[in-house]
mmCIF file of C-alpha atoms and ligand atoms in Angstrom:
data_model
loop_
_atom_site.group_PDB
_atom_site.id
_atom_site.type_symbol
_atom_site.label_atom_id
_atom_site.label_comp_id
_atom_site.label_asym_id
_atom_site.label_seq_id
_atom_site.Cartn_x
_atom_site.Cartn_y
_atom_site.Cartn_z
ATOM 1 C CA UNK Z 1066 -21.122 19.220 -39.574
ATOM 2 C CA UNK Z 1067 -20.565 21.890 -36.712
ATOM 3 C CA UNK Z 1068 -20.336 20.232 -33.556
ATOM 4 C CA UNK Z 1069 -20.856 21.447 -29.789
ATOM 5 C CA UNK Z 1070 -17.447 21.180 -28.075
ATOM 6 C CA UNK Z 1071 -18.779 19.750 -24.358
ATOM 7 C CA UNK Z 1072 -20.520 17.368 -23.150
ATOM 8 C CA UNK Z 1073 -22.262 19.044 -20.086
ATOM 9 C CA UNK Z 1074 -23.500 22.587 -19.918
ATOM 10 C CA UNK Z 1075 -22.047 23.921 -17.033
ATOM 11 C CA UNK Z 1076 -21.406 27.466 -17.576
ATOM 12 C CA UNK Z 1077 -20.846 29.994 -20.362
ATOM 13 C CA UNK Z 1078 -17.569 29.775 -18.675
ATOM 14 C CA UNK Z 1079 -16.367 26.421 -20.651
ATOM 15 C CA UNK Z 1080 -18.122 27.681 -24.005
ATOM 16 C CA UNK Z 1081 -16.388 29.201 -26.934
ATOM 17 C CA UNK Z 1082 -17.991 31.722 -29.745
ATOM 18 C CA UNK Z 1083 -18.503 29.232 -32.405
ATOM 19 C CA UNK Z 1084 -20.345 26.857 -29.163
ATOM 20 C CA UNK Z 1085 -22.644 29.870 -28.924
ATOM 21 C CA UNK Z 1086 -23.224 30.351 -32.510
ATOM 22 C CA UNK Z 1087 -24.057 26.978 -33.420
ATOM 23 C CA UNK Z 1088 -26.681 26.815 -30.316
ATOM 24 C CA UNK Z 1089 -28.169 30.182 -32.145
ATOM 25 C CA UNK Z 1090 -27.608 29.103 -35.539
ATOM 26 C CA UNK Z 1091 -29.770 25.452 -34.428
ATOM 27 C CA UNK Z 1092 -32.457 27.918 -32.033
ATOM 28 C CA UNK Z 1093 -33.501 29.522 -35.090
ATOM 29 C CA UNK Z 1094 -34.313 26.481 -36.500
ATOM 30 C CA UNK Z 1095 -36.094 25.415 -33.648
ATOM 31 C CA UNK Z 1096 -37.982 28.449 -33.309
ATOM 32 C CA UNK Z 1097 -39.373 28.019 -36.739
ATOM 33 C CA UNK Z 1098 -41.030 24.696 -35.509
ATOM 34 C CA UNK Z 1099 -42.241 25.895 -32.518
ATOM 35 C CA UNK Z 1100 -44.157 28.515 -33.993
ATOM 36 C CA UNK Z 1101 -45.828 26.144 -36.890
ATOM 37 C CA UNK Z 1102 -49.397 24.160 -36.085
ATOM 38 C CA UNK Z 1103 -47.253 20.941 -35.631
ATOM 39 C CA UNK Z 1104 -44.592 21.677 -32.732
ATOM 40 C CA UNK Z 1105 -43.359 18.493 -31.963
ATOM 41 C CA UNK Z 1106 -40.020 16.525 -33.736
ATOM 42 C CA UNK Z 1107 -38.883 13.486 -33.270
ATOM 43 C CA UNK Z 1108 -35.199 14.767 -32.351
ATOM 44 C CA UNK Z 1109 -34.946 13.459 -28.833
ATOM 45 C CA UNK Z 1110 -36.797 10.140 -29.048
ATOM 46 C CA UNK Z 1111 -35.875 7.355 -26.933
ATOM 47 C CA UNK Z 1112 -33.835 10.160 -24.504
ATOM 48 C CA UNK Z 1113 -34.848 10.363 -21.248
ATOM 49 C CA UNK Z 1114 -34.174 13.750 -19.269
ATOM 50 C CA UNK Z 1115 -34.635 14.078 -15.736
ATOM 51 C CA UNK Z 1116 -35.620 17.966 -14.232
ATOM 52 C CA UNK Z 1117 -34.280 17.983 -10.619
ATOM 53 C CA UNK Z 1118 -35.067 21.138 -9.105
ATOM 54 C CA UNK Z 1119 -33.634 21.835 -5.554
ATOM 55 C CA UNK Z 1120 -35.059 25.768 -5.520
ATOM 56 C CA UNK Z 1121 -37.715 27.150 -6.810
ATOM 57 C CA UNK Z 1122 -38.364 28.302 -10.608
ATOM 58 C CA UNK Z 1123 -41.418 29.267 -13.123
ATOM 59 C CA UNK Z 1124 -39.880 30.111 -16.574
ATOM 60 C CA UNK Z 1125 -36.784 27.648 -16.917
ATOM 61 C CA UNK Z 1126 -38.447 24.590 -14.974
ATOM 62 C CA UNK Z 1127 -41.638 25.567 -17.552
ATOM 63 C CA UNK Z 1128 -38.830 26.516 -20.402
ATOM 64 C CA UNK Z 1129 -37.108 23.048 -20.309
ATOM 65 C CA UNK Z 1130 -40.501 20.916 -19.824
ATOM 66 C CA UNK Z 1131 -41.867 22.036 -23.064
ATOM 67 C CA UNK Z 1132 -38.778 22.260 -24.866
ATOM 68 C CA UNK Z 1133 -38.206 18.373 -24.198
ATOM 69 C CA UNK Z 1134 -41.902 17.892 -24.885
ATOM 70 C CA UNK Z 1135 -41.410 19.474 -28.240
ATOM 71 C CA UNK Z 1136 -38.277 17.183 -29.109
ATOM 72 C CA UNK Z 1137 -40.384 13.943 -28.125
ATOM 73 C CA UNK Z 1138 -37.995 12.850 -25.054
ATOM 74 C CA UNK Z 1139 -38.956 11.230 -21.688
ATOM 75 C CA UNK Z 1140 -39.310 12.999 -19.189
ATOM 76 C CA UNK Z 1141 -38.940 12.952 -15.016
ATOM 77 C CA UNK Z 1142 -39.855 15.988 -12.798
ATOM 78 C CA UNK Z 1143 -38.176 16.366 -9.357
ATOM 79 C CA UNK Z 1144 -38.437 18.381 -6.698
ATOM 80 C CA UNK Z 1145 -36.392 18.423 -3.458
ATOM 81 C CA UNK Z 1146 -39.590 19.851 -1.547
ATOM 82 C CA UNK Z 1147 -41.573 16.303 -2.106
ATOM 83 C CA UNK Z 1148 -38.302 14.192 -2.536
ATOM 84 C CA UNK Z 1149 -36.709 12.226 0.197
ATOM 85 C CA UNK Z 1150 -33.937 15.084 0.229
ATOM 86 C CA UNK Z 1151 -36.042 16.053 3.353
ATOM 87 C CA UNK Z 1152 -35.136 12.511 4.569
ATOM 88 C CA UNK Z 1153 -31.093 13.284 4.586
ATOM 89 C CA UNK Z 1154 -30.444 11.285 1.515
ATOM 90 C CA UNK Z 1155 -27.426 13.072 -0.249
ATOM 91 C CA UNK Z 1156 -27.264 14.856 -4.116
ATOM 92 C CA UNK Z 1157 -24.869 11.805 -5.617
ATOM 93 C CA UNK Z 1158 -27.332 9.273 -3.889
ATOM 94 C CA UNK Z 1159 -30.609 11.361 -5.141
ATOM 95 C CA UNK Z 1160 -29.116 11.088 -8.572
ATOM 96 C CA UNK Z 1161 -27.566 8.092 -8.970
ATOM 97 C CA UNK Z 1162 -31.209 6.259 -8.156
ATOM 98 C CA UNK Z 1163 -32.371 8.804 -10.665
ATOM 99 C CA UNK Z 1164 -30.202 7.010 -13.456
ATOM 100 C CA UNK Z 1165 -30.634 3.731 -12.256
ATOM 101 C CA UNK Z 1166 -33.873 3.823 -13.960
ATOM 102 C CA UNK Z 1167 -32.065 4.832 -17.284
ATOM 103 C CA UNK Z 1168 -31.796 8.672 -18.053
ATOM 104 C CA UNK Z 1169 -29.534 9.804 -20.442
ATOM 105 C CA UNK Z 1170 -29.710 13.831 -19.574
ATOM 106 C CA UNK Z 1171 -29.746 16.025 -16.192
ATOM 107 C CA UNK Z 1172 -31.258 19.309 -16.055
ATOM 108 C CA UNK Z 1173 -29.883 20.546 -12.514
ATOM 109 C CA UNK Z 1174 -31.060 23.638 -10.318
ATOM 110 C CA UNK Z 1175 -29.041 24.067 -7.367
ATOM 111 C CA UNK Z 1176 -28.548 26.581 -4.804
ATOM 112 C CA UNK Z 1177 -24.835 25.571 -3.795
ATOM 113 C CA UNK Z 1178 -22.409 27.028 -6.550
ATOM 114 C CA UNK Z 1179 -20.272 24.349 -8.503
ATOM 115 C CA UNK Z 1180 -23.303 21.891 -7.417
ATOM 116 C CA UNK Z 1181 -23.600 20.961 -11.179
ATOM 117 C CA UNK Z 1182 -19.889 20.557 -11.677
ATOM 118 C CA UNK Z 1183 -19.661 18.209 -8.643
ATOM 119 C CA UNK Z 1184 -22.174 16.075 -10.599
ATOM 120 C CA UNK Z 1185 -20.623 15.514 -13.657
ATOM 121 C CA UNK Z 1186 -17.618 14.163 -12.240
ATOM 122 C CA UNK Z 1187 -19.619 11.885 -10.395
ATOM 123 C CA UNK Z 1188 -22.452 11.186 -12.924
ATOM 124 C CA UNK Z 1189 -22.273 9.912 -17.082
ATOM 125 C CA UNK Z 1190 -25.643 11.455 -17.876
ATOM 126 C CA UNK Z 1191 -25.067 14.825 -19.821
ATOM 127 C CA UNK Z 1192 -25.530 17.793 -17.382
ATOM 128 C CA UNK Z 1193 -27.368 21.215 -18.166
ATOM 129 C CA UNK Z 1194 -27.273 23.689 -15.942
ATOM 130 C CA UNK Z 1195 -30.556 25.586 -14.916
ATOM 131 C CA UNK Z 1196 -29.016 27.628 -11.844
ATOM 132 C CA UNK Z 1197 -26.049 26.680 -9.421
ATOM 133 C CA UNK Z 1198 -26.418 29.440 -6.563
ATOM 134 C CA UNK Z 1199 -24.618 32.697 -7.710
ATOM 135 C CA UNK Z 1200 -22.341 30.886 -9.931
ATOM 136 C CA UNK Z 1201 -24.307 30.599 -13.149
ATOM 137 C CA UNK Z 1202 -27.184 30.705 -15.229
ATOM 138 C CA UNK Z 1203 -26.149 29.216 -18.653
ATOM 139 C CA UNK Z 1204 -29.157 29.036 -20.621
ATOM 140 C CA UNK Z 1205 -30.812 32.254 -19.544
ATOM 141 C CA UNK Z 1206 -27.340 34.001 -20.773
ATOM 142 C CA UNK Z 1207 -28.064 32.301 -24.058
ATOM 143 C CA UNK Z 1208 -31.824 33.108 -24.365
ATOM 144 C CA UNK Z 1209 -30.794 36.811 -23.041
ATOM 145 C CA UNK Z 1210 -28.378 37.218 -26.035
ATOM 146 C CA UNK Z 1211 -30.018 35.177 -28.419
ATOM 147 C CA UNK Z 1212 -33.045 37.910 -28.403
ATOM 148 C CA UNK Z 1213 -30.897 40.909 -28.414
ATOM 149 C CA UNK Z 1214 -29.480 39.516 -31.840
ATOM 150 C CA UNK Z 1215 -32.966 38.806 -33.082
ATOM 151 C CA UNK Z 1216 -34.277 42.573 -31.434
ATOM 152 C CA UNK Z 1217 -30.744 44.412 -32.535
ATOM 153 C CA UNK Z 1218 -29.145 41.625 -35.655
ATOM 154 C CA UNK Z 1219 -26.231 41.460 -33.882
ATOM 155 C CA UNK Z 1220 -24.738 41.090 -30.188
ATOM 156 C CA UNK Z 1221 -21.047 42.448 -31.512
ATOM 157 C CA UNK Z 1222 -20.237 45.726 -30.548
ATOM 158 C CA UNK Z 1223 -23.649 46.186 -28.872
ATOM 159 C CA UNK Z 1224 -22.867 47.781 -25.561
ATOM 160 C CA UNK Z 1225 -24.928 45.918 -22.819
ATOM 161 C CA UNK Z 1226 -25.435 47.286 -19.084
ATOM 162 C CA UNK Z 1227 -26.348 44.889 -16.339
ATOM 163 C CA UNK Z 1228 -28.054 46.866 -13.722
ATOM 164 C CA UNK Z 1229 -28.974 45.590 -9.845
ATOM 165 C CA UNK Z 1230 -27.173 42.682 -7.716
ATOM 166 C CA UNK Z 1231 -24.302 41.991 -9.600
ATOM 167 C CA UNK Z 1232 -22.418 40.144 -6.253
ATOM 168 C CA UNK Z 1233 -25.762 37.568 -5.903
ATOM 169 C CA UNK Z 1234 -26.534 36.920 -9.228
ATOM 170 C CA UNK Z 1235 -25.648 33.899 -11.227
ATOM 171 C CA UNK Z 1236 -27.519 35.877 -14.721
ATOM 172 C CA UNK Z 1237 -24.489 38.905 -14.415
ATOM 173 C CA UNK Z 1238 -21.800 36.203 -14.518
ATOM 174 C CA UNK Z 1239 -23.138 33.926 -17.487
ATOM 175 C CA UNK Z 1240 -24.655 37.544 -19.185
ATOM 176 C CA UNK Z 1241 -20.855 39.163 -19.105
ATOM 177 C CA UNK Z 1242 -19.150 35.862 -20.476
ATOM 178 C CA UNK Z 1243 -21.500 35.448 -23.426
ATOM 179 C CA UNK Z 1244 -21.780 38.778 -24.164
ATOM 180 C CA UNK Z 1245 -18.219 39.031 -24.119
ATOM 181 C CA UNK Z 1246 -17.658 36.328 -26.209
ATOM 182 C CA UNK Z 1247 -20.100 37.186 -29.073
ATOM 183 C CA UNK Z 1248 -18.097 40.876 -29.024
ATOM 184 C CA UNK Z 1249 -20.482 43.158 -26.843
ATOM 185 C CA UNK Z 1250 -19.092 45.834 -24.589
ATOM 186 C CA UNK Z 1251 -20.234 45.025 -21.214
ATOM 187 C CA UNK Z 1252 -21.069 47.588 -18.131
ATOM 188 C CA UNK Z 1253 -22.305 46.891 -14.597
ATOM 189 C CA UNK Z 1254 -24.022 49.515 -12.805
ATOM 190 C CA UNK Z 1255 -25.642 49.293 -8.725
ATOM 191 C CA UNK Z 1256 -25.116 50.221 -5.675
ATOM 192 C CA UNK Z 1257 -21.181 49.717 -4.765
ATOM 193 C CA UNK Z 1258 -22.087 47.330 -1.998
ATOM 194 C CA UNK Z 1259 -23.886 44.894 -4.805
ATOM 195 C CA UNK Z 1260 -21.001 45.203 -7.069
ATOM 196 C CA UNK Z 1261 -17.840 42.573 -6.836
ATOM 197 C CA UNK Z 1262 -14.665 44.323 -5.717
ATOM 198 C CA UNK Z 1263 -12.486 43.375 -8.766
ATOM 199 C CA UNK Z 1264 -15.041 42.371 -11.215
ATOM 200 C CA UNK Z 1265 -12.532 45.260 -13.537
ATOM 201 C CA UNK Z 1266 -10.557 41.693 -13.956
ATOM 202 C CA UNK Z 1267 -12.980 40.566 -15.764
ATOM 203 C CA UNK Z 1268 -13.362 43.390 -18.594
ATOM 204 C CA UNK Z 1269 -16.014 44.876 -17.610
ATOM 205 C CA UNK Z 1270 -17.006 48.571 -17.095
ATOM 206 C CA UNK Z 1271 -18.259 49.432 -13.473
ATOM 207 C CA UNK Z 1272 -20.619 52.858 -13.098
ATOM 208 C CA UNK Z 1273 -22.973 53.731 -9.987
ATOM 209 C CA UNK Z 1274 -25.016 56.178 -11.840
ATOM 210 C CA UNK Z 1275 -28.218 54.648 -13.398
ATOM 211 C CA UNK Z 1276 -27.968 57.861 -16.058
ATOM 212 C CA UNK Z 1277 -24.978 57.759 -17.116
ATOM 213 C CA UNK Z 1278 -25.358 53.895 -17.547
ATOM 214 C CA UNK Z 1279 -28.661 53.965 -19.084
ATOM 215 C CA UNK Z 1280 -26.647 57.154 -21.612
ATOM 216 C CA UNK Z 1281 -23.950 54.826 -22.455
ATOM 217 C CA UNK Z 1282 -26.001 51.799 -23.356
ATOM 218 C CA UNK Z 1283 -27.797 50.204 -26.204
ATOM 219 C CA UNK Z 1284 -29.632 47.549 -24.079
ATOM 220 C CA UNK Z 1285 -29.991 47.614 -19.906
ATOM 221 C CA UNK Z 1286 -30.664 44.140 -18.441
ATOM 222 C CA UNK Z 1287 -32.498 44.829 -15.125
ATOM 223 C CA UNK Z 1288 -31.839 42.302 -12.588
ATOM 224 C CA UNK Z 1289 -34.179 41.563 -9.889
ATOM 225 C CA UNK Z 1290 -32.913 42.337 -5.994
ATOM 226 C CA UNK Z 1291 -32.218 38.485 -4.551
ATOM 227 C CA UNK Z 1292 -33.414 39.447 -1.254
ATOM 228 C CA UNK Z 1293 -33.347 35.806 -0.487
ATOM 229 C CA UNK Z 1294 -29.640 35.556 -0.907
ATOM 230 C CA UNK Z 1295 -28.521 38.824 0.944
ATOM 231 C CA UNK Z 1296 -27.531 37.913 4.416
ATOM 232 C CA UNK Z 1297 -27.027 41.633 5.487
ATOM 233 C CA UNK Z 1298 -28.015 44.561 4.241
ATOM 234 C CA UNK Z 1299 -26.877 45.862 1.245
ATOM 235 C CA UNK Z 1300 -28.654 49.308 1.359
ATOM 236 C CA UNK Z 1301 -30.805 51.303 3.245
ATOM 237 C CA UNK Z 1302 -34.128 50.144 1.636
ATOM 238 C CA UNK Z 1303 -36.123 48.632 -1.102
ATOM 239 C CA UNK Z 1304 -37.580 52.438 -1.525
ATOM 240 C CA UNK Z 1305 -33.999 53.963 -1.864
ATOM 241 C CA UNK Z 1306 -33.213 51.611 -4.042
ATOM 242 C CA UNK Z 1307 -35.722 52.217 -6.507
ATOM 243 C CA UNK Z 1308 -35.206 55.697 -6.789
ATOM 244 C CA UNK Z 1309 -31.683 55.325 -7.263
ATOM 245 C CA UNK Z 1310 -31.697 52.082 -9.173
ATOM 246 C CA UNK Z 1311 -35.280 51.540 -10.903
ATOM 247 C CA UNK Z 1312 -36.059 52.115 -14.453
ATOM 248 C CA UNK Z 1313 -39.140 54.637 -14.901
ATOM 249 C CA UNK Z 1314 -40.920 55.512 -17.686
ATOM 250 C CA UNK Z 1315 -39.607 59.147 -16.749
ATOM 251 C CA UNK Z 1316 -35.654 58.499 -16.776
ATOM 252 C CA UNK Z 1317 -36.253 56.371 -20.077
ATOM 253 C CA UNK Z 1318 -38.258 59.177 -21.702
ATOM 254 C CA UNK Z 1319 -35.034 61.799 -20.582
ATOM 255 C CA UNK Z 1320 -32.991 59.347 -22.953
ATOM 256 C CA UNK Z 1321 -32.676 61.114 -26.190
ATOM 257 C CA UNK Z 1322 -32.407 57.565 -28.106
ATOM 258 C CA UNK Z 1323 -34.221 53.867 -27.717
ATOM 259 C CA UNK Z 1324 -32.704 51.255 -25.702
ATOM 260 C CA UNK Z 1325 -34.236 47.668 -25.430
ATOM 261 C CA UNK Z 1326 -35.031 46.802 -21.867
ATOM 262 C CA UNK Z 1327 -34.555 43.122 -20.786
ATOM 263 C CA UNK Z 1328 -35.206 41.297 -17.162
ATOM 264 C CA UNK Z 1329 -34.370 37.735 -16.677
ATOM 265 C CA UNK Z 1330 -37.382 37.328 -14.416
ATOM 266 C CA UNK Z 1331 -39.397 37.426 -12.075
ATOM 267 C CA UNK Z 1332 -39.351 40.940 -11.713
ATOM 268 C CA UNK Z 1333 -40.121 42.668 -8.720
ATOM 269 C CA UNK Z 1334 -42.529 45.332 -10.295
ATOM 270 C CA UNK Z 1335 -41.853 48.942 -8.876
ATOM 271 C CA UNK Z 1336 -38.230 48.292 -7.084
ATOM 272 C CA UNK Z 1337 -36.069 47.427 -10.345
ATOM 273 C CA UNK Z 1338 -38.481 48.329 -13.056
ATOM 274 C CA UNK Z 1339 -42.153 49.790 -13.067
ATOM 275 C CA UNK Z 1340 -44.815 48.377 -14.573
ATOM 276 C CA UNK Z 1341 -45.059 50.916 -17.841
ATOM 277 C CA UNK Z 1342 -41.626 50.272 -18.627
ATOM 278 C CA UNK Z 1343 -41.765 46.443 -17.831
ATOM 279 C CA UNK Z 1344 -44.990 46.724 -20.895
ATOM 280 C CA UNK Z 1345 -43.578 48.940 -22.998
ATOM 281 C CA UNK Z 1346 -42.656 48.594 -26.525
ATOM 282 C CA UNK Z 1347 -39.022 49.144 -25.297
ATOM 283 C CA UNK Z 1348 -39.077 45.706 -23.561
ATOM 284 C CA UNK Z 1349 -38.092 42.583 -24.989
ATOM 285 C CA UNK Z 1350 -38.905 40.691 -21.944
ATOM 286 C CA UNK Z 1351 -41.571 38.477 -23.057
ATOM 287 C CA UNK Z 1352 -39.469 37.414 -26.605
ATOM 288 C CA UNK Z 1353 -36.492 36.273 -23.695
ATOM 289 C CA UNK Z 1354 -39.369 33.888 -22.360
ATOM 290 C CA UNK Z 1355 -40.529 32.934 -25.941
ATOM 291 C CA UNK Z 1356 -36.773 32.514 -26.805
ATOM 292 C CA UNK Z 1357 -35.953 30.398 -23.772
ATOM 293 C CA UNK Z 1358 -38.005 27.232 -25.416
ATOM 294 C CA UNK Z 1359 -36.240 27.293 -28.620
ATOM 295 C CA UNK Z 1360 -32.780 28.095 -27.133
ATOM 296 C CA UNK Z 1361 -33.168 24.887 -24.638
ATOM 297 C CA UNK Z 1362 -34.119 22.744 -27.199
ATOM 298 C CA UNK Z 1363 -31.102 24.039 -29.035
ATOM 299 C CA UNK Z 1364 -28.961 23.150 -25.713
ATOM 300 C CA UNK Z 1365 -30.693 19.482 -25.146
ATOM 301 C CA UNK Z 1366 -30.087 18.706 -29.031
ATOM 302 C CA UNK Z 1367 -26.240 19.698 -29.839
ATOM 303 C CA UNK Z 1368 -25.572 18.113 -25.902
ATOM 304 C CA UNK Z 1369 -27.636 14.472 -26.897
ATOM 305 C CA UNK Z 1370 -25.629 14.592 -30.011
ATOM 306 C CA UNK Z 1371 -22.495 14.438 -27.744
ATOM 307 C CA UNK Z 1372 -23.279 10.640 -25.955
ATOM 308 C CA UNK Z 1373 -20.910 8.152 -26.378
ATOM 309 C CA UNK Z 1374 -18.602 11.061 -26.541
ATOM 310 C CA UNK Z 1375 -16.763 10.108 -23.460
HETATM 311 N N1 CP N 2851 -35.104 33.616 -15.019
HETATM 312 C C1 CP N 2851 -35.283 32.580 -14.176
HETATM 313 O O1 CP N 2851 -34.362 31.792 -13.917
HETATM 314 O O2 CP N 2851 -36.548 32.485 -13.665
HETATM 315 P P1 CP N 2851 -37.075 31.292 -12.729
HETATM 316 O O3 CP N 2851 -36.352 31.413 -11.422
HETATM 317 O O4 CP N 2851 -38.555 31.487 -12.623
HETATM 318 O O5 CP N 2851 -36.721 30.003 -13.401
#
């Protein structure tokens, strides 16, 4: 039997092809459950997870309460808004009376990069996880590429553009790994001031021009602008921006081919994308939010299958 080669999901960093292809391989399966009249297996019974959320989220706090509702495990909901984080008590000290009441898993959103991998050197629940800052995004990578194989059959040679705030956002860095790994070409295209200087290194291509991006690729992934991270001002407006930068239903229609349109959420409707495009038959953005249930039970399965493991 295949088996996942970590014990934590920290990043797509740590993962190899074969890691990715078994979570796909076992989301399939998955997704074939969720979508019968009885949901719910057995798979995680007697597994207790906890959700600690330090920022905010809708679709992977949402994502990963259902999927471990569907598997049958325990579950504990935290928030850092209505914990006694307010009070000054630390992350290792928030966590560690976490597992003193017994949980086996940690699904971790952060906004401090590395905050995850801090944990699991401190920590022997398994840890997943959901966010760390602009580090990474693991699972949305794997949801993201997960439904361009099931909209396109396969994510190898597929040529992929990430368009927006490459420099603030953890879904760019987990996107170009995976897609990287799985074979895909991989382009980012923004303003120069929300592009990494040097992010060449890391093999992908770099263009400014939303045409000639959108001309090159067979998927754009349009990422919302993380105003809340941007501590100065990256450009001139959120109205230049969107005529430079936004997907319309009139530069999509100048495209003399199809491309699938994806957004990792929540979209700001009118800067990045407008609404016609966001609803179009193009988009695949709803399937990424159907996917993300059956890719995080995936995740939580191969990872509880790792305990002892140590
Ligand atoms: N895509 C994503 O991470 O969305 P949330 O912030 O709502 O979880």
């Amino acid at each position: 039997m295949k088996k996942f080669s970590q014990r934590h999901l920290l990043g797509i960093k740590e993962l190899n092809a074969d890691d990715i292809n078994l979570v796909f391989e076992t989301a399939d399966n998955f997704k074939s459950i969720i979508n019968r009249p009885i949901k719910k297996v057995p798979s995680l019974r007697d597994v207790t997870i906890a959700n600690i959320f330090f920022e905010n989220s809708t679709r992977t706090r949402i994502s990963f309460e259902l999927a471990q509702k569907r598997l049958s495990a325990d579950i504990v909901n935290f928030s850092a808004s209505s914990s006694s984080v307010s009070k000054g008590e630390t992350l290792i000290d928030t966590v560690n009376n976490i597992l003193a009441m017994k949980v086996d898993m940690v699904v971790m959103r952060h906004p401090a990069p590395g905050a995850c991998v801090f944990l699991s050197k401190h920590i022997k629940a398994n840890i997943i996880n959901a966010g760390d800052g602009t580090h990474e995004h693991p699972t949305q990578a794997l949801l993201d590429a997960f439904s361009i194989r099931e909209k396109l059959g396969t994510v190898k040679g597929k040529k992929v553009v990430i368009v927006g705030d490459i420099t603030h956002s953890r879904v760019a860095l987990s996107n170009i790994f995976c897609l990287q790994k799985l074979g895909a070409e991989v382009m980012v295209c923004g303003p120069s001031t929300l592009i990494p200087k040097h992010i060449e290194s890391l093999g992908v291509k770099v263009e400014t021009n939303l045409m000639k991006a959108l001309a090159w690729c067979d998927v754009a992934n349009m990422l919302r602008i993380q105003l809340e991270r941007q501590d100065l001002k990256y450009f001139p407006s959120l109205r230049e921006y969107s005529m430079l930068y936004g997907l319309d239903k009139e530069r999509l229609d100048s495209l003399n081919k199809e491309i699938v349109i994806m957004h990792p959420g929540p979209i700001n409707r009118g800067v990045e994308i407008t609404s016609d495009v966001a609803d179009s038959k193009h988009s695949i953005i709803l399937d990424q939010v159907e996917n993300g249930v059956a890719v995080r039970m995936a995740v939580m399965f191969l990872l509880a299958g790792q305990q002892g493991s140590l």
